[in-house]
Amino acid sequence: MNMAASERRRRSVRIEHADARLEQVESVAASATVRHVDQLDTETLAAVYRAVSEDRPVSTAATDLEPGEILVFTDYYRVARV
Amino acid sequence: MTQYVIIGDGISGSSAAETLREEDPDAKITVITDEGEPLYNRILIKEHAKGKLPEAPISIHDEDWYQEREIDLSLNTHVTSVDTDAKVVNTHDSGEIPYDKLLVATGGTPTQLPVENSDADGIHHFWTFEDARGIREHAENADKGVIVGAGLLGIDFAAVCGAQGIEAEYLMRGDRWWRYALSGDGAEIMHEGMREVGVEPVFDSGVDHFETDDDGHVTAAVDPNGDRYECDFVGAAIGLNFNTEFLRGSGIERDNGIVVDEHMQTNVDDVYAAGDLTRFYDVLLGEQAQNGSWGSAKEQGRVAAVNMAADEEAEGFQWVSSYSITHFDFPFLSFGHPTLGDEHAERRYSDTEWRRIAFKDGRIVGGVLIGDLSPQSKFKQLMREQRVVADQADVLLEQSVDLDDLAAPQEQ
Ligand SMILES: Cc1cc2nc3c(=O)[nH]c(=O)nc-3n(C[C@H](O)[C@H](O)[C@H](O)COP(=O)(O)OP(=O)(O)OC[C@H]3O[C@@H](n4cnc5c(N)ncnc54)[C@H](O)[C@@H]3O)c2cc1C
């Protein structure tokens, strides 16, 4: 087994505390903060993809997501605190 | 006090300005742009053109942002030449601006189709926020569209047509969309996505010339086969010309872009370049390469600024670029250099899921994921680690990729 990979996995399990959901939104207010998924780092993109494809919550601490911001992916999603 | 001049206020120039201020608090920093507005989010302007996003969230910096950081911002200022002996930048109407260190971050301009009437009203190119405003306004009133350019920027026009209810034909030169990175299987998923939004791909086509009415407005595109496609809206995205003409005579090495090393240094002392227009030394690929993506441009600006401020080769650029298409029900992500490589492996998983990996000397150098993005971070990790894995492509093509299934890396 690749030790570096398993160590990384253990670490990510430890810090992950899912505190937000991605809620689909239909329209965007002028005052909103909006980011495209290509502005996200690799791990945040992975978390967003998991959240959308598996309908799972995400951790804002373990990613660089900001509560309240809107993400442009295959739909528009708001990062909403749970 | 060092005087830094940055030409271009796109993401690479702006990220360099921000980093320079952090690294060198006392320096004089000047940012020059020929656009009329400070940095905005170029990768979101397509959402504005689609009619889905208002203008305000697309703006990134206002003029106060520069003032607060004591960065001089010159809007609407076109740089006409650079004298690298005298170390001055010449502008069209603000005179000479001296520099100690210069960053060229001027990106590119869309190439105009070299055919008759390609400058007619109603034919759009897409690079600036101003372009997006014009495209949106016109698209809201247009009925029939034609799109030219079977690549990553052309497909944004397809999405605009789809979102704005324009029935469109997408004229492609070969037998599929983005044929340099996708096989028939992968491209067919994209073609289906286009059809679902009302855009019909037309293969082995292209544009021979446009027809116009008496007012100079486009009325049809005629392809090289003589087939005529009526339209009142055209989106053309056949490539970029890098904005380097003002460097003529400067001694800065150019080769379809500006040649830089991994520290973003050109061949001329104290001149750096960053962003889309660089032909940089890619340490992962082991050769000169080009990226055309937001994340890469931002990182190149940051790395250039770190090295400019340090006055030495303090940091190298090492980055796996990625570029998404978010217009359809299924996601699409290309990473690294998907059009390069000497070996390829691919698999189709369903009507909307497909994967292709490009290898060079056995190492992953890029790829395309359609429908299922789950392996992206693992593939990027393998790229960064430069692991030789082409002989284990089966593991990488499993629907669920487990890197522990790869044989342990050999000691080099
Ligand atoms: C419609 C569209 C959609 C895109 N979608 C994506 C996407 O989904 N994901 C992704 O990663 N990337 C995307 N990109 C690409 C991404 O936007 C670019 O890679 C990135 O913005 C490049 O930044 P840059 O700073 O290198 O250049 P630019 O943003 O082009 O900035 C260069 C600036 O220099 C100015 N300039 C040029 N010449 C002069 C001169 N002589 N004097 C003064 N100023 C000058 C220009 O006007 C411009 O403001 C897209 C691009 C477009 C146009």
XYZ file of C-alpha atoms in Angstrom, chain B residues 53-288:
236
model
C -25.775 36.336 -14.774
C -26.058 40.084 -14.068
C -23.012 42.298 -14.594
C -22.102 43.114 -10.989
C -20.852 39.706 -9.788
C -18.543 39.481 -12.816
C -16.488 42.472 -11.731
C -13.541 41.451 -9.522
C -11.770 44.728 -8.713
C -13.015 48.287 -8.640
C -10.647 51.251 -8.924
C -10.528 51.563 -5.113
C -8.849 48.161 -4.940
C -5.801 49.639 -6.734
C -5.872 52.867 -4.721
C -5.932 50.994 -1.419
C -2.791 49.138 -2.495
C -1.166 52.222 -3.975
C -1.071 50.657 -7.404
C -1.319 53.125 -10.314
C -3.922 51.851 -12.752
C -4.041 53.300 -16.278
C -7.273 52.323 -18.015
C -7.843 52.840 -21.763
C -4.085 53.007 -22.298
C -2.632 51.065 -25.192
C 1.061 50.197 -25.066
C 2.583 50.810 -28.481
C 6.200 49.728 -27.930
C 8.809 48.762 -25.362
C 12.408 49.967 -25.414
C 14.301 47.358 -23.421
C 17.613 49.294 -23.604
C 16.194 52.531 -22.228
C 13.761 50.499 -20.047
C 10.667 52.465 -21.026
C 7.180 51.528 -22.129
C 5.587 53.790 -24.745
C 1.840 54.336 -24.734
C -0.464 55.862 -27.331
C -1.304 58.945 -25.279
C 0.265 58.779 -21.820
C 3.848 59.112 -23.004
C 6.762 57.081 -21.728
C 6.610 55.032 -18.557
C 9.999 53.971 -17.144
C 10.467 50.592 -15.473
C 13.067 48.657 -13.522
C 11.200 45.398 -14.045
C 8.510 44.753 -16.600
C 5.784 42.106 -16.816
C 4.041 41.516 -20.148
C 0.620 39.994 -19.483
C -1.330 41.054 -22.560
C -3.100 37.794 -23.453
C -4.587 37.342 -26.906
C -7.194 38.642 -29.335
C -9.598 36.335 -31.205
C -8.555 35.609 -34.765
C -10.902 36.919 -37.434
C -11.970 34.420 -40.068
C -9.964 35.152 -43.232
C -13.054 35.071 -45.469
C -15.216 37.571 -47.342
C -17.543 39.687 -45.144
C -16.114 38.321 -41.901
C -16.404 41.839 -40.432
C -20.144 42.092 -41.166
C -22.576 43.239 -38.462
C -23.863 40.333 -36.449
C -20.594 38.361 -36.557
C -19.180 38.142 -33.058
C -15.848 37.294 -31.491
C -15.672 36.703 -27.776
C -12.944 37.902 -25.442
C -13.959 40.991 -23.444
C -16.822 42.003 -21.188
C -17.768 44.533 -23.880
C -17.994 41.643 -26.363
C -20.256 39.774 -23.914
C -22.580 42.760 -23.554
C -22.864 43.052 -27.336
C -23.404 39.315 -27.775
C -26.116 39.257 -25.115
C -27.958 42.233 -26.579
C -27.900 40.801 -30.076
C -28.603 37.204 -29.020
C -31.778 38.268 -27.221
C -33.194 39.413 -30.579
C -31.678 36.868 -32.964
C -33.447 33.831 -34.459
C -30.964 31.837 -36.530
C -27.339 31.279 -35.627
C -24.144 29.896 -37.095
C -21.127 28.975 -34.983
C -17.615 28.461 -36.347
C -14.614 27.038 -34.475
C -14.803 23.510 -33.046
C -12.953 24.155 -29.803
C -13.368 25.251 -26.188
C -14.361 28.832 -27.032
C -16.671 27.913 -29.913
C -18.779 25.769 -27.642
C -19.501 28.831 -25.479
C -21.262 30.339 -28.488
C -23.284 27.127 -28.802
C -24.310 27.558 -25.164
C -25.246 31.209 -25.741
C -27.441 30.200 -28.693
C -29.012 27.416 -26.628
C -29.730 29.647 -23.635
C -31.018 32.543 -25.765
C -33.345 30.375 -27.881
C -31.401 30.815 -31.124
C -31.736 27.841 -33.441
C -28.160 27.289 -34.626
C -25.906 25.249 -36.834
C -22.355 24.596 -35.643
C -20.130 24.334 -38.724
C -17.058 22.178 -38.057
C -14.157 21.497 -40.383
C -13.559 17.850 -39.457
C -15.828 15.008 -38.425
C -16.204 16.058 -34.795
C -15.873 18.741 -32.133
C -12.337 19.299 -30.666
C -10.841 16.518 -32.735
C -7.350 17.135 -31.317
C -8.405 15.921 -27.856
C -11.508 13.788 -28.362
C -12.178 10.593 -30.272
C -15.501 9.982 -31.991
C -16.970 8.403 -28.836
C -16.151 11.376 -26.610
C -17.159 13.947 -29.198
C -20.521 12.263 -29.772
C -21.480 12.952 -26.148
C -20.724 16.630 -26.736
C -22.658 16.634 -30.031
C -25.665 15.193 -28.198
C -25.335 17.930 -25.565
C -25.389 20.539 -28.348
C -28.435 19.002 -30.009
C -30.285 19.022 -26.712
C -29.901 22.815 -26.484
C -30.988 23.306 -30.102
C -27.583 23.507 -31.806
C -27.004 21.126 -34.704
C -23.408 20.109 -35.447
C -22.532 20.071 -39.158
C -19.377 18.141 -40.041
C -16.807 18.499 -42.858
C -18.007 22.055 -43.219
C -16.695 25.497 -42.148
C -17.127 28.894 -43.771
C -16.106 29.920 -47.257
C -17.780 33.343 -47.085
C -20.641 35.247 -45.465
C -23.528 36.957 -47.246
C -24.866 40.294 -46.034
C -27.890 42.519 -46.666
C -27.674 46.117 -47.940
C -27.038 47.367 -44.411
C -24.018 45.103 -44.026
C -25.733 42.703 -41.630
C -24.924 39.027 -41.979
C -27.687 36.961 -43.605
C -25.978 33.640 -44.329
C -22.815 31.588 -44.054
C -21.794 29.565 -47.091
C -19.533 26.592 -46.426
C -16.773 25.254 -48.726
C -19.217 22.646 -50.098
C -21.488 25.471 -51.294
C -24.142 24.749 -48.652
C -25.845 27.908 -47.426
C -26.884 28.457 -43.804
C -29.192 31.399 -43.181
C -28.413 33.304 -40.015
C -28.695 36.658 -38.318
C -26.174 35.813 -35.575
C -22.686 34.338 -35.993
C -20.194 33.316 -33.315
C -16.645 32.833 -34.596
C -13.943 31.332 -32.350
C -11.184 29.913 -34.521
C -8.213 30.810 -32.329
C -6.226 33.550 -30.616
C -3.517 35.902 -31.832
C -1.248 36.744 -28.932
C -0.878 40.464 -28.249
C 2.863 40.841 -28.802
C 3.062 43.112 -31.852
C 4.132 46.063 -29.641
C 7.279 44.066 -28.728
C 8.641 44.216 -32.265
C 12.269 45.350 -32.086
C 12.465 44.807 -28.315
C 14.697 41.737 -28.588
C 12.215 39.670 -26.567
C 12.053 36.150 -27.982
C 8.664 35.244 -29.422
C 7.401 32.039 -30.938
C 3.622 32.267 -31.271
C 3.649 33.843 -27.804
C 6.475 34.975 -25.543
C 9.127 32.394 -24.686
C 9.838 32.203 -20.935
C 11.533 29.752 -18.607
C 9.782 28.190 -15.605
C 10.475 31.394 -13.665
C 8.514 33.417 -16.218
C 11.678 35.221 -17.341
C 12.123 36.164 -20.974
C 15.514 36.183 -22.686
C 15.841 39.936 -21.905
C 16.987 40.997 -18.435
C 14.246 42.314 -16.130
C 11.444 41.430 -18.549
C 8.971 38.743 -17.519
C 5.761 37.441 -19.072
C 2.719 35.627 -17.662
C -0.662 34.265 -18.710
C -2.132 32.945 -21.932
C 0.573 34.435 -24.125
C 3.546 32.593 -22.633
C 5.288 29.668 -24.221
C 6.716 28.538 -20.900
C 9.040 25.735 -19.936
C 6.710 23.129 -18.444
C 8.733 21.204 -15.875
C 6.170 18.370 -15.805
C 6.130 17.979 -19.569
C 9.869 18.557 -20.019
C 9.376 20.972 -22.913
C 7.930 24.380 -23.810
